[in-house]
PDB file of C-alpha atoms and ligand atoms in Angstrom:
ATOM      1  CA  UNK A   1     -20.906  24.554   8.303  1.00 98.00           C
ATOM      2  CA  UNK A   2     -19.275  23.515  11.579  1.00 98.00           C
ATOM      3  CA  UNK A   3     -15.658  22.522  11.965  1.00 98.00           C
ATOM      4  CA  UNK A   4     -14.436  21.241  15.322  1.00 98.00           C
ATOM      5  CA  UNK A   5     -10.647  20.849  15.290  1.00 97.00           C
ATOM      6  CA  UNK A   6      -8.798  18.946  18.001  1.00 97.00           C
ATOM      7  CA  UNK A   7     -10.679  20.323  21.006  1.00 98.00           C
ATOM      8  CA  UNK A   8      -9.893  19.204  24.525  1.00 97.00           C
ATOM      9  CA  UNK A   9     -11.362  20.128  27.897  1.00 97.00           C
ATOM     10  CA  UNK A  10     -10.477  18.906  31.389  1.00 96.00           C
ATOM     11  CA  UNK A  11     -12.441  19.092  34.627  1.00 95.00           C
ATOM     12  CA  UNK A  12      -9.715  18.791  37.247  1.00 92.00           C
ATOM     13  CA  UNK A  13      -7.938  15.545  36.374  1.00 89.00           C
ATOM     14  CA  UNK A  14     -10.785  14.280  34.162  1.00 94.00           C
ATOM     15  CA  UNK A  15     -10.450  14.585  30.372  1.00 95.00           C
ATOM     16  CA  UNK A  16     -14.089  15.298  29.463  1.00 97.00           C
ATOM     17  CA  UNK A  17     -13.069  15.903  25.826  1.00 98.00           C
ATOM     18  CA  UNK A  18      -9.776  14.810  24.342  1.00 98.00           C
ATOM     19  CA  UNK A  19      -8.612  15.824  20.873  1.00 98.00           C
ATOM     20  CA  UNK A  20     -12.095  15.714  19.321  1.00 98.00           C
ATOM     21  CA  UNK A  21     -12.412  16.720  15.653  1.00 98.00           C
ATOM     22  CA  UNK A  22     -15.662  16.700  13.645  1.00 98.00           C
ATOM     23  CA  UNK A  23     -17.097  18.345  10.549  1.00 98.00           C
ATOM     24  CA  UNK A  24     -20.818  18.913  10.099  1.00 98.00           C
ATOM     25  CA  UNK A  25     -22.089  19.908   6.645  1.00 98.00           C
ATOM     26  CA  UNK A  26     -25.035  22.250   6.150  1.00 98.00           C
ATOM     27  CA  UNK A  27     -28.314  20.330   5.866  1.00 98.00           C
ATOM     28  CA  UNK A  28     -27.142  17.273   7.770  1.00 98.00           C
ATOM     29  CA  UNK A  29     -28.788  15.574  10.702  1.00 98.00           C
ATOM     30  CA  UNK A  30     -25.642  14.656  12.607  1.00 98.00           C
ATOM     31  CA  UNK A  31     -25.901  12.580  15.785  1.00 97.00           C
ATOM     32  CA  UNK A  32     -23.479  12.282  18.678  1.00 97.00           C
ATOM     33  CA  UNK A  33     -23.886   9.100  20.708  1.00 96.00           C
ATOM     34  CA  UNK A  34     -21.927   7.367  23.460  1.00 94.00           C
ATOM     35  CA  UNK A  35     -22.305   5.947  26.978  1.00 93.00           C
ATOM     36  CA  UNK A  36     -23.182   8.184  29.941  1.00 92.00           C
ATOM     37  CA  UNK A  37     -20.277  10.441  30.871  1.00 94.00           C
ATOM     38  CA  UNK A  38     -18.736  10.195  27.386  1.00 96.00           C
ATOM     39  CA  UNK A  39     -18.568  13.995  27.013  1.00 97.00           C
ATOM     40  CA  UNK A  40     -21.572  14.599  24.735  1.00 97.00           C
ATOM     41  CA  UNK A  41     -23.228  17.392  26.736  1.00 97.00           C
ATOM     42  CA  UNK A  42     -19.789  18.877  27.410  1.00 97.00           C
ATOM     43  CA  UNK A  43     -19.278  19.051  23.645  1.00 98.00           C
ATOM     44  CA  UNK A  44     -22.517  21.082  23.360  1.00 98.00           C
ATOM     45  CA  UNK A  45     -21.384  23.321  26.225  1.00 97.00           C
ATOM     46  CA  UNK A  46     -18.097  23.981  24.424  1.00 97.00           C
ATOM     47  CA  UNK A  47     -19.871  24.642  21.100  1.00 98.00           C
ATOM     48  CA  UNK A  48     -22.212  27.170  22.713  1.00 97.00           C
ATOM     49  CA  UNK A  49     -19.467  29.012  24.608  1.00 96.00           C
ATOM     50  CA  UNK A  50     -20.342  27.887  28.138  1.00 96.00           C
ATOM     51  CA  UNK A  51     -16.837  26.422  28.460  1.00 96.00           C
ATOM     52  CA  UNK A  52     -14.029  27.615  26.190  1.00 95.00           C
ATOM     53  CA  UNK A  53     -11.990  24.619  24.958  1.00 96.00           C
ATOM     54  CA  UNK A  54      -8.541  24.232  26.546  1.00 95.00           C
ATOM     55  CA  UNK A  55      -7.041  23.423  23.148  1.00 96.00           C
ATOM     56  CA  UNK A  56      -8.276  23.391  19.562  1.00 97.00           C
ATOM     57  CA  UNK A  57     -10.602  25.640  17.581  1.00 97.00           C
ATOM     58  CA  UNK A  58     -14.215  25.735  16.390  1.00 98.00           C
ATOM     59  CA  UNK A  59     -15.313  27.447  13.173  1.00 98.00           C
ATOM     60  CA  UNK A  60     -18.948  28.056  12.246  1.00 98.00           C
ATOM     61  CA  UNK A  61     -19.850  29.283   8.756  1.00 98.00           C
ATOM     62  CA  UNK A  62     -16.188  30.004   8.154  1.00 97.00           C
ATOM     63  CA  UNK A  63     -15.637  32.158  11.238  1.00 97.00           C
ATOM     64  CA  UNK A  64     -13.988  31.254  14.489  1.00 97.00           C
ATOM     65  CA  UNK A  65     -16.395  30.995  17.427  1.00 97.00           C
ATOM     66  CA  UNK A  66     -14.302  29.182  20.021  1.00 95.00           C
ATOM     67  CA  UNK A  67     -13.444  32.274  22.090  1.00 89.00           C
ATOM     68  CA  UNK A  68     -16.845  33.983  21.877  1.00 95.00           C
ATOM     69  CA  UNK A  69     -19.295  34.308  24.798  1.00 95.00           C
ATOM     70  CA  UNK A  70     -22.585  32.312  24.612  1.00 94.00           C
ATOM     71  CA  UNK A  71     -24.861  35.183  23.550  1.00 92.00           C
ATOM     72  CA  UNK A  72     -22.615  36.064  20.580  1.00 94.00           C
ATOM     73  CA  UNK A  73     -22.475  32.436  19.478  1.00 96.00           C
ATOM     74  CA  UNK A  74     -26.287  32.313  19.687  1.00 94.00           C
ATOM     75  CA  UNK A  75     -26.485  35.428  17.504  1.00 93.00           C
ATOM     76  CA  UNK A  76     -24.194  33.813  14.936  1.00 95.00           C
ATOM     77  CA  UNK A  77     -26.963  31.203  14.546  1.00 96.00           C
ATOM     78  CA  UNK A  78     -26.458  28.322  16.960  1.00 97.00           C
ATOM     79  CA  UNK A  79     -29.480  27.408  19.111  1.00 96.00           C
ATOM     80  CA  UNK A  80     -29.782  24.618  21.650  1.00 95.00           C
ATOM     81  CA  UNK A  81     -31.985  22.682  24.035  1.00 94.00           C
ATOM     82  CA  UNK A  82     -30.803  21.241  27.364  1.00 92.00           C
ATOM     83  CA  UNK A  83     -30.615  17.681  28.661  1.00 89.00           C
ATOM     84  CA  UNK A  84     -32.258  18.957  31.872  1.00 87.00           C
ATOM     85  CA  UNK A  85     -35.229  20.933  30.612  1.00 86.00           C
ATOM     86  CA  UNK A  86     -34.847  24.662  31.290  1.00 89.00           C
ATOM     87  CA  UNK A  87     -38.214  26.363  30.925  1.00 93.00           C
ATOM     88  CA  UNK A  88     -39.864  29.139  32.911  1.00 92.00           C
ATOM     89  CA  UNK A  89     -42.431  26.929  34.656  1.00 94.00           C
ATOM     90  CA  UNK A  90     -44.694  29.704  35.914  1.00 94.00           C
ATOM     91  CA  UNK A  91     -44.851  31.423  32.510  1.00 95.00           C
ATOM     92  CA  UNK A  92     -47.164  30.321  29.723  1.00 96.00           C
ATOM     93  CA  UNK A  93     -46.109  28.230  26.765  1.00 97.00           C
ATOM     94  CA  UNK A  94     -46.486  31.325  24.566  1.00 95.00           C
ATOM     95  CA  UNK A  95     -44.377  33.489  26.888  1.00 94.00           C
ATOM     96  CA  UNK A  96     -41.580  30.923  27.035  1.00 95.00           C
ATOM     97  CA  UNK A  97     -41.133  31.182  23.259  1.00 95.00           C
ATOM     98  CA  UNK A  98     -41.603  34.964  23.266  1.00 92.00           C
ATOM     99  CA  UNK A  99     -38.660  35.280  25.669  1.00 87.00           C
ATOM    100  CA  UNK A 100     -36.453  33.552  23.085  1.00 79.00           C
ATOM    101  CA  UNK A 101     -37.807  35.858  20.384  1.00 77.00           C
ATOM    102  CA  UNK A 102     -37.000  39.068  22.252  1.00 68.00           C
ATOM    103  CA  UNK A 103     -33.293  38.831  21.426  1.00 62.00           C
ATOM    104  CA  UNK A 104     -34.408  39.756  17.872  1.00 62.00           C
ATOM    105  CA  UNK A 105     -36.838  42.588  18.569  1.00 60.00           C
ATOM    106  CA  UNK A 106     -35.610  46.000  17.465  1.00 64.00           C
ATOM    107  CA  UNK A 107     -37.181  48.888  19.310  1.00 64.00           C
ATOM    108  CA  UNK A 108     -35.947  51.298  21.939  1.00 70.00           C
ATOM    109  CA  UNK A 109     -37.136  51.820  25.475  1.00 70.00           C
ATOM    110  CA  UNK A 110     -38.751  55.094  24.316  1.00 73.00           C
ATOM    111  CA  UNK A 111     -40.655  53.227  21.572  1.00 69.00           C
ATOM    112  CA  UNK A 112     -42.070  50.866  24.180  1.00 70.00           C
ATOM    113  CA  UNK A 113     -42.933  53.666  26.601  1.00 72.00           C
ATOM    114  CA  UNK A 114     -44.647  55.823  23.951  1.00 72.00           C
ATOM    115  CA  UNK A 115     -46.219  52.861  22.125  1.00 75.00           C
ATOM    116  CA  UNK A 116     -44.861  54.027  18.775  1.00 75.00           C
ATOM    117  CA  UNK A 117     -45.781  52.255  15.504  1.00 76.00           C
ATOM    118  CA  UNK A 118     -42.347  50.651  15.551  1.00 74.00           C
ATOM    119  CA  UNK A 119     -43.153  49.104  18.924  1.00 72.00           C
ATOM    120  CA  UNK A 120     -46.543  47.733  17.809  1.00 70.00           C
ATOM    121  CA  UNK A 121     -45.124  46.441  14.541  1.00 74.00           C
ATOM    122  CA  UNK A 122     -42.239  44.638  16.260  1.00 73.00           C
ATOM    123  CA  UNK A 123     -44.522  43.162  18.929  1.00 73.00           C
ATOM    124  CA  UNK A 124     -47.056  41.958  16.341  1.00 77.00           C
ATOM    125  CA  UNK A 125     -44.403  40.291  14.233  1.00 77.00           C
ATOM    126  CA  UNK A 126     -42.920  38.655  17.356  1.00 82.00           C
ATOM    127  CA  UNK A 127     -46.354  37.289  18.258  1.00 88.00           C
ATOM    128  CA  UNK A 128     -46.945  35.953  14.742  1.00 89.00           C
ATOM    129  CA  UNK A 129     -43.543  34.296  14.827  1.00 92.00           C
ATOM    130  CA  UNK A 130     -44.234  32.663  18.217  1.00 94.00           C
ATOM    131  CA  UNK A 131     -47.582  31.294  17.003  1.00 95.00           C
ATOM    132  CA  UNK A 132     -45.886  29.933  13.885  1.00 96.00           C
ATOM    133  CA  UNK A 133     -43.294  28.136  16.024  1.00 97.00           C
ATOM    134  CA  UNK A 134     -45.907  26.708  18.402  1.00 97.00           C
ATOM    135  CA  UNK A 135     -47.872  25.514  15.405  1.00 97.00           C
ATOM    136  CA  UNK A 136     -44.722  23.913  13.957  1.00 97.00           C
ATOM    137  CA  UNK A 137     -44.025  21.866  17.105  1.00 97.00           C
ATOM    138  CA  UNK A 138     -47.735  21.071  17.610  1.00 95.00           C
ATOM    139  CA  UNK A 139     -48.342  23.115  20.762  1.00 97.00           C
ATOM    140  CA  UNK A 140     -50.565  25.919  19.424  1.00 96.00           C
ATOM    141  CA  UNK A 141     -53.597  24.622  21.351  1.00 97.00           C
ATOM    142  CA  UNK A 142     -51.646  24.840  24.624  1.00 97.00           C
ATOM    143  CA  UNK A 143     -50.284  28.377  24.159  1.00 96.00           C
ATOM    144  CA  UNK A 144     -51.957  29.793  27.288  1.00 96.00           C
ATOM    145  CA  UNK A 145     -51.094  26.947  29.667  1.00 97.00           C
ATOM    146  CA  UNK A 146     -48.308  27.219  32.208  1.00 97.00           C
ATOM    147  CA  UNK A 147     -45.177  25.465  31.014  1.00 96.00           C
ATOM    148  CA  UNK A 148     -44.917  23.402  34.210  1.00 96.00           C
ATOM    149  CA  UNK A 149     -48.317  21.799  33.499  1.00 97.00           C
ATOM    150  CA  UNK A 150     -47.162  20.262  30.230  1.00 95.00           C
ATOM    151  CA  UNK A 151     -46.198  16.598  29.916  1.00 92.00           C
ATOM    152  CA  UNK A 152     -42.482  15.832  29.708  1.00 89.00           C
ATOM    153  CA  UNK A 153     -42.688  15.285  25.969  1.00 91.00           C
ATOM    154  CA  UNK A 154     -44.531  18.571  25.420  1.00 94.00           C
ATOM    155  CA  UNK A 155     -41.950  20.414  27.532  1.00 94.00           C
ATOM    156  CA  UNK A 156     -39.200  19.049  25.289  1.00 94.00           C
ATOM    157  CA  UNK A 157     -41.086  20.252  22.201  1.00 95.00           C
ATOM    158  CA  UNK A 158     -41.555  23.657  23.819  1.00 96.00           C
ATOM    159  CA  UNK A 159     -37.798  23.870  24.365  1.00 96.00           C
ATOM    160  CA  UNK A 160     -37.318  23.197  20.658  1.00 97.00           C
ATOM    161  CA  UNK A 161     -39.764  26.004  19.763  1.00 97.00           C
ATOM    162  CA  UNK A 162     -37.934  28.391  22.087  1.00 95.00           C
ATOM    163  CA  UNK A 163     -34.553  27.441  20.623  1.00 95.00           C
ATOM    164  CA  UNK A 164     -35.979  28.103  17.135  1.00 96.00           C
ATOM    165  CA  UNK A 165     -37.041  31.600  18.171  1.00 94.00           C
ATOM    166  CA  UNK A 166     -33.494  32.901  17.744  1.00 92.00           C
ATOM    167  CA  UNK A 167     -33.693  31.707  14.104  1.00 93.00           C
ATOM    168  CA  UNK A 168     -30.714  29.359  14.304  1.00 96.00           C
ATOM    169  CA  UNK A 169     -28.948  27.902  11.263  1.00 98.00           C
ATOM    170  CA  UNK A 170     -27.681  25.062  13.473  1.00 98.00           C
ATOM    171  CA  UNK A 171     -29.720  23.541  16.306  1.00 98.00           C
ATOM    172  CA  UNK A 172     -28.187  21.388  19.060  1.00 98.00           C
ATOM    173  CA  UNK A 173     -30.692  18.978  20.655  1.00 97.00           C
ATOM    174  CA  UNK A 174     -29.537  17.288  23.885  1.00 96.00           C
ATOM    175  CA  UNK A 175     -31.542  14.084  24.431  1.00 96.00           C
ATOM    176  CA  UNK A 176     -34.890  15.380  23.111  1.00 95.00           C
ATOM    177  CA  UNK A 177     -36.524  11.917  23.382  1.00 94.00           C
ATOM    178  CA  UNK A 178     -35.728  11.512  27.101  1.00 91.00           C
ATOM    179  CA  UNK A 179     -38.992  10.956  28.991  1.00 86.00           C
ATOM    180  CA  UNK A 180     -41.084  10.613  25.829  1.00 90.00           C
ATOM    181  CA  UNK A 181     -43.554   7.779  25.264  1.00 91.00           C
ATOM    182  CA  UNK A 182     -43.407   5.781  21.972  1.00 92.00           C
ATOM    183  CA  UNK A 183     -46.035   7.962  20.268  1.00 92.00           C
ATOM    184  CA  UNK A 184     -44.170  11.132  21.227  1.00 92.00           C
ATOM    185  CA  UNK A 185     -40.897   9.594  20.076  1.00 94.00           C
ATOM    186  CA  UNK A 186     -42.376   8.908  16.626  1.00 94.00           C
ATOM    187  CA  UNK A 187     -43.619  12.491  16.429  1.00 93.00           C
ATOM    188  CA  UNK A 188     -40.150  13.695  17.437  1.00 95.00           C
ATOM    189  CA  UNK A 189     -38.566  11.861  14.503  1.00 97.00           C
ATOM    190  CA  UNK A 190     -40.913  13.665  12.126  1.00 96.00           C
ATOM    191  CA  UNK A 191     -40.240  16.976  13.884  1.00 97.00           C
ATOM    192  CA  UNK A 192     -36.456  16.605  13.569  1.00 98.00           C
ATOM    193  CA  UNK A 193     -36.791  15.820   9.862  1.00 98.00           C
ATOM    194  CA  UNK A 194     -39.140  18.784   9.379  1.00 97.00           C
ATOM    195  CA  UNK A 195     -36.656  21.117  11.101  1.00 98.00           C
ATOM    196  CA  UNK A 196     -34.140  20.210   8.446  1.00 98.00           C
ATOM    197  CA  UNK A 197     -36.418  19.769   5.406  1.00 98.00           C
ATOM    198  CA  UNK A 198     -38.941  22.583   5.968  1.00 97.00           C
ATOM    199  CA  UNK A 199     -36.994  25.081   8.080  1.00 97.00           C
ATOM    200  CA  UNK A 200     -33.548  24.375   6.587  1.00 97.00           C
ATOM    201  CA  UNK A 201     -31.964  24.024  10.020  1.00 98.00           C
ATOM    202  CA  UNK A 202     -28.910  21.782  10.348  1.00 98.00           C
ATOM    203  CA  UNK A 203     -29.227  19.438  13.335  1.00 98.00           C
ATOM    204  CA  UNK A 204     -26.666  18.196  15.824  1.00 98.00           C
ATOM    205  CA  UNK A 205     -28.424  15.579  17.944  1.00 98.00           C
ATOM    206  CA  UNK A 206     -27.421  13.867  21.188  1.00 97.00           C
ATOM    207  CA  UNK A 207     -29.749  10.935  21.774  1.00 95.00           C
ATOM    208  CA  UNK A 208     -29.765   7.650  23.674  1.00 92.00           C
ATOM    209  CA  UNK A 209     -32.867   6.378  21.922  1.00 92.00           C
ATOM    210  CA  UNK A 210     -31.096   4.316  19.260  1.00 91.00           C
ATOM    211  CA  UNK A 211     -34.208   3.878  17.147  1.00 92.00           C
ATOM    212  CA  UNK A 212     -34.480   7.661  16.766  1.00 95.00           C
ATOM    213  CA  UNK A 213     -30.761   8.014  16.004  1.00 95.00           C
ATOM    214  CA  UNK A 214     -30.743   5.282  13.357  1.00 94.00           C
ATOM    215  CA  UNK A 215     -33.945   6.581  11.744  1.00 95.00           C
ATOM    216  CA  UNK A 216     -33.018  10.240  11.320  1.00 97.00           C
ATOM    217  CA  UNK A 217     -29.218  10.538  11.128  1.00 98.00           C
ATOM    218  CA  UNK A 218     -27.136  11.164   8.019  1.00 98.00           C
ATOM    219  CA  UNK A 219     -23.936  10.759  10.036  1.00 98.00           C
ATOM    220  CA  UNK A 220     -23.155   9.536  13.548  1.00 97.00           C
ATOM    221  CA  UNK A 221     -20.148  10.307  15.754  1.00 97.00           C
ATOM    222  CA  UNK A 222     -19.421   8.131  18.783  1.00 96.00           C
ATOM    223  CA  UNK A 223     -17.738   9.464  21.912  1.00 96.00           C
ATOM    224  CA  UNK A 224     -16.359   7.296  24.707  1.00 95.00           C
ATOM    225  CA  UNK A 225     -14.440   8.688  27.685  1.00 95.00           C
ATOM    226  CA  UNK A 226     -14.026  12.030  25.916  1.00 97.00           C
ATOM    227  CA  UNK A 227     -12.569  10.555  22.745  1.00 97.00           C
ATOM    228  CA  UNK A 228     -14.060  10.164  19.295  1.00 97.00           C
ATOM    229  CA  UNK A 229     -14.015   6.397  18.655  1.00 95.00           C
ATOM    230  CA  UNK A 230     -16.013   6.266  15.406  1.00 95.00           C
ATOM    231  CA  UNK A 231     -17.709   8.475  12.818  1.00 97.00           C
ATOM    232  CA  UNK A 232     -19.738   7.390   9.829  1.00 96.00           C
ATOM    233  CA  UNK A 233     -23.093   6.509   8.289  1.00 96.00           C
ATOM    234  CA  UNK A 234     -25.656   4.723  10.542  1.00 95.00           C
ATOM    235  CA  UNK A 235     -25.218   1.304   8.901  1.00 93.00           C
ATOM    236  CA  UNK A 236     -21.441   1.362   9.453  1.00 94.00           C
ATOM    237  CA  UNK A 237     -21.724   2.623  13.039  1.00 94.00           C
ATOM    238  CA  UNK A 238     -24.169  -0.142  13.902  1.00 91.00           C
ATOM    239  CA  UNK A 239     -21.607  -2.791  12.902  1.00 90.00           C
ATOM    240  CA  UNK A 240     -18.487  -1.043  14.256  1.00 91.00           C
ATOM    241  CA  UNK A 241     -16.750  -3.341  16.795  1.00 90.00           C
ATOM    242  CA  UNK A 242     -15.334  -0.459  18.889  1.00 88.00           C
ATOM    243  CA  UNK A 243     -18.833   1.061  19.170  1.00 89.00           C
ATOM    244  CA  UNK A 244     -20.421  -2.248  20.150  1.00 87.00           C
ATOM    245  CA  UNK A 245     -17.753  -2.757  22.792  1.00 86.00           C
ATOM    246  CA  UNK A 246     -18.218   0.759  24.207  1.00 84.00           C
ATOM    247  CA  UNK A 247     -21.945   0.137  24.572  1.00 79.00           C
ATOM    248  CA  UNK A 248     -22.149  -3.503  25.495  1.00 68.00           C
ATOM    249  CA  UNK A 249     -18.748  -4.243  27.060  1.00 67.00           C
ATOM    250  CA  UNK A 250     -15.780  -6.345  25.891  1.00 63.00           C
ATOM    251  CA  UNK A 251     -16.634  -9.416  23.877  1.00 56.00           C
ATOM    252  CA  UNK A 252     -20.122  -8.266  22.981  1.00 56.00           C
ATOM    253  CA  UNK A 253     -21.159  -9.462  19.558  1.00 53.00           C
ATOM    254  CA  UNK A 254     -24.675  -8.213  18.986  1.00 52.00           C
ATOM    255  CA  UNK A 255     -25.087  -5.151  16.806  1.00 49.00           C
ATOM    256  CA  UNK A 256     -26.942  -2.095  18.087  1.00 59.00           C
ATOM    257  CA  UNK A 257     -30.676  -2.508  17.680  1.00 54.00           C
TER     258      UNK A 257
HETATM  259  P1  ADP B   1     -22.595  12.876  28.631  1.00 50.98           P
HETATM  260  O1  ADP B   1     -23.448  14.033  28.222  1.00 50.98           O
HETATM  261  O2  ADP B   1     -21.939  12.185  27.471  1.00 50.98           O
HETATM  262  O3  ADP B   1     -23.328  11.873  29.484  1.00 50.98           O
HETATM  263  P2  ADP B   1     -21.084  14.869  30.070  1.00 50.98           P
HETATM  264  O4  ADP B   1     -20.525  15.698  28.973  1.00 50.98           O
HETATM  265  O5  ADP B   1     -22.224  15.429  30.816  1.00 50.98           O
HETATM  266  O6  ADP B   1     -21.394  13.395  29.528  1.00 50.98           O
HETATM  267  O7  ADP B   1     -19.934  14.568  31.129  1.00 50.98           O
HETATM  268  C1  ADP B   1     -18.645  14.098  30.724  1.00 50.98           C
HETATM  269  C2  ADP B   1     -17.801  13.958  31.975  1.00 50.98           C
HETATM  270  O8  ADP B   1     -17.465  15.254  32.470  1.00 50.98           O
HETATM  271  C3  ADP B   1     -18.493  13.229  33.121  1.00 50.98           C
HETATM  272  O9  ADP B   1     -17.537  12.449  33.786  1.00 50.98           O
HETATM  273  C4  ADP B   1     -19.010  14.358  33.971  1.00 50.98           C
HETATM  274  O10 ADP B   1     -19.117  13.962  35.318  1.00 50.98           O
HETATM  275  C5  ADP B   1     -17.929  15.413  33.798  1.00 50.98           C
HETATM  276  N1  ADP B   1     -18.428  16.805  33.914  1.00 50.98           N
HETATM  277  C6  ADP B   1     -19.346  17.384  33.110  1.00 50.98           C
HETATM  278  N2  ADP B   1     -19.558  18.657  33.461  1.00 50.98           N
HETATM  279  C7  ADP B   1     -18.744  18.887  34.527  1.00 50.98           C
HETATM  280  C8  ADP B   1     -18.484  20.023  35.359  1.00 50.98           C
HETATM  281  N3  ADP B   1     -19.107  21.185  35.151  1.00 50.98           N
HETATM  282  N4  ADP B   1     -17.585  19.895  36.362  1.00 50.98           N
HETATM  283  C9  ADP B   1     -16.939  18.717  36.571  1.00 50.98           C
HETATM  284  N5  ADP B   1     -17.128  17.617  35.825  1.00 50.98           N
HETATM  285  C10 ADP B   1     -18.026  17.689  34.821  1.00 50.98           C
HETATM  286 MG1   MG B   2     -25.380  14.474  28.579  1.00 50.98          MG
END
């Protein structure tokens, strides 16, 4: 589904990504882990067209996306959430998801002005879709609250609902468990699995919460200083000496919990 081939990106003298290659198959939950500053969020920014890679190419569903602007990559079917939550705080929960949905609504300005059947039909289906998404992430009861009044964990789930509104085939989640309590973290694991199993969305996950990563991932890639240092199944990654050293420092012997 996604083929990342030898991409590099520098910020001034800093190699944020260096010769990174990865393949993600449709239906996988694929995690990207690594210490702070490893280049994980930069990888998401390159995949979504915020930064074009300096070298290398990215193909999604067989077509090249690495020179496309962000909105065209989104329309090809790649959605994302952000490490620093980006919601419209003074809009309601419902409206935040509706905004994501409007990239799909098909009616003209005249339809809206004249309230034609096409306008009402499109608006009704958008509303149904938003309620379905809120229900899916467990926020239907909070639809009319302002986004800024939600707990951290609920805001992260709202971001997932909004990202789903563009009907992505691939969803990039950047540290969705950050700021969540243990109960919310457990619910997040179930939500990530349901995205894949019920909604057929392939998942690329950046997460520091190792218990979440080990529980949900089919494959794990490890970045360190912009380089891919390991890629494999969770059990192999947990025992990989280079990974342990990147996390715990030279000489560390314990495996990742
Ligand atoms: P991670 O998400 O793995 O913690 P990032 O991808 O955010 O790491 O950052 C990788 C490196 O690139 C860091 O050293 C960071 O400071 C740097 N970096 C990220 N974005 C920018 C930017 N827009 N300008 C300059 N440096 C950046
Ligand atoms: Mg990051």
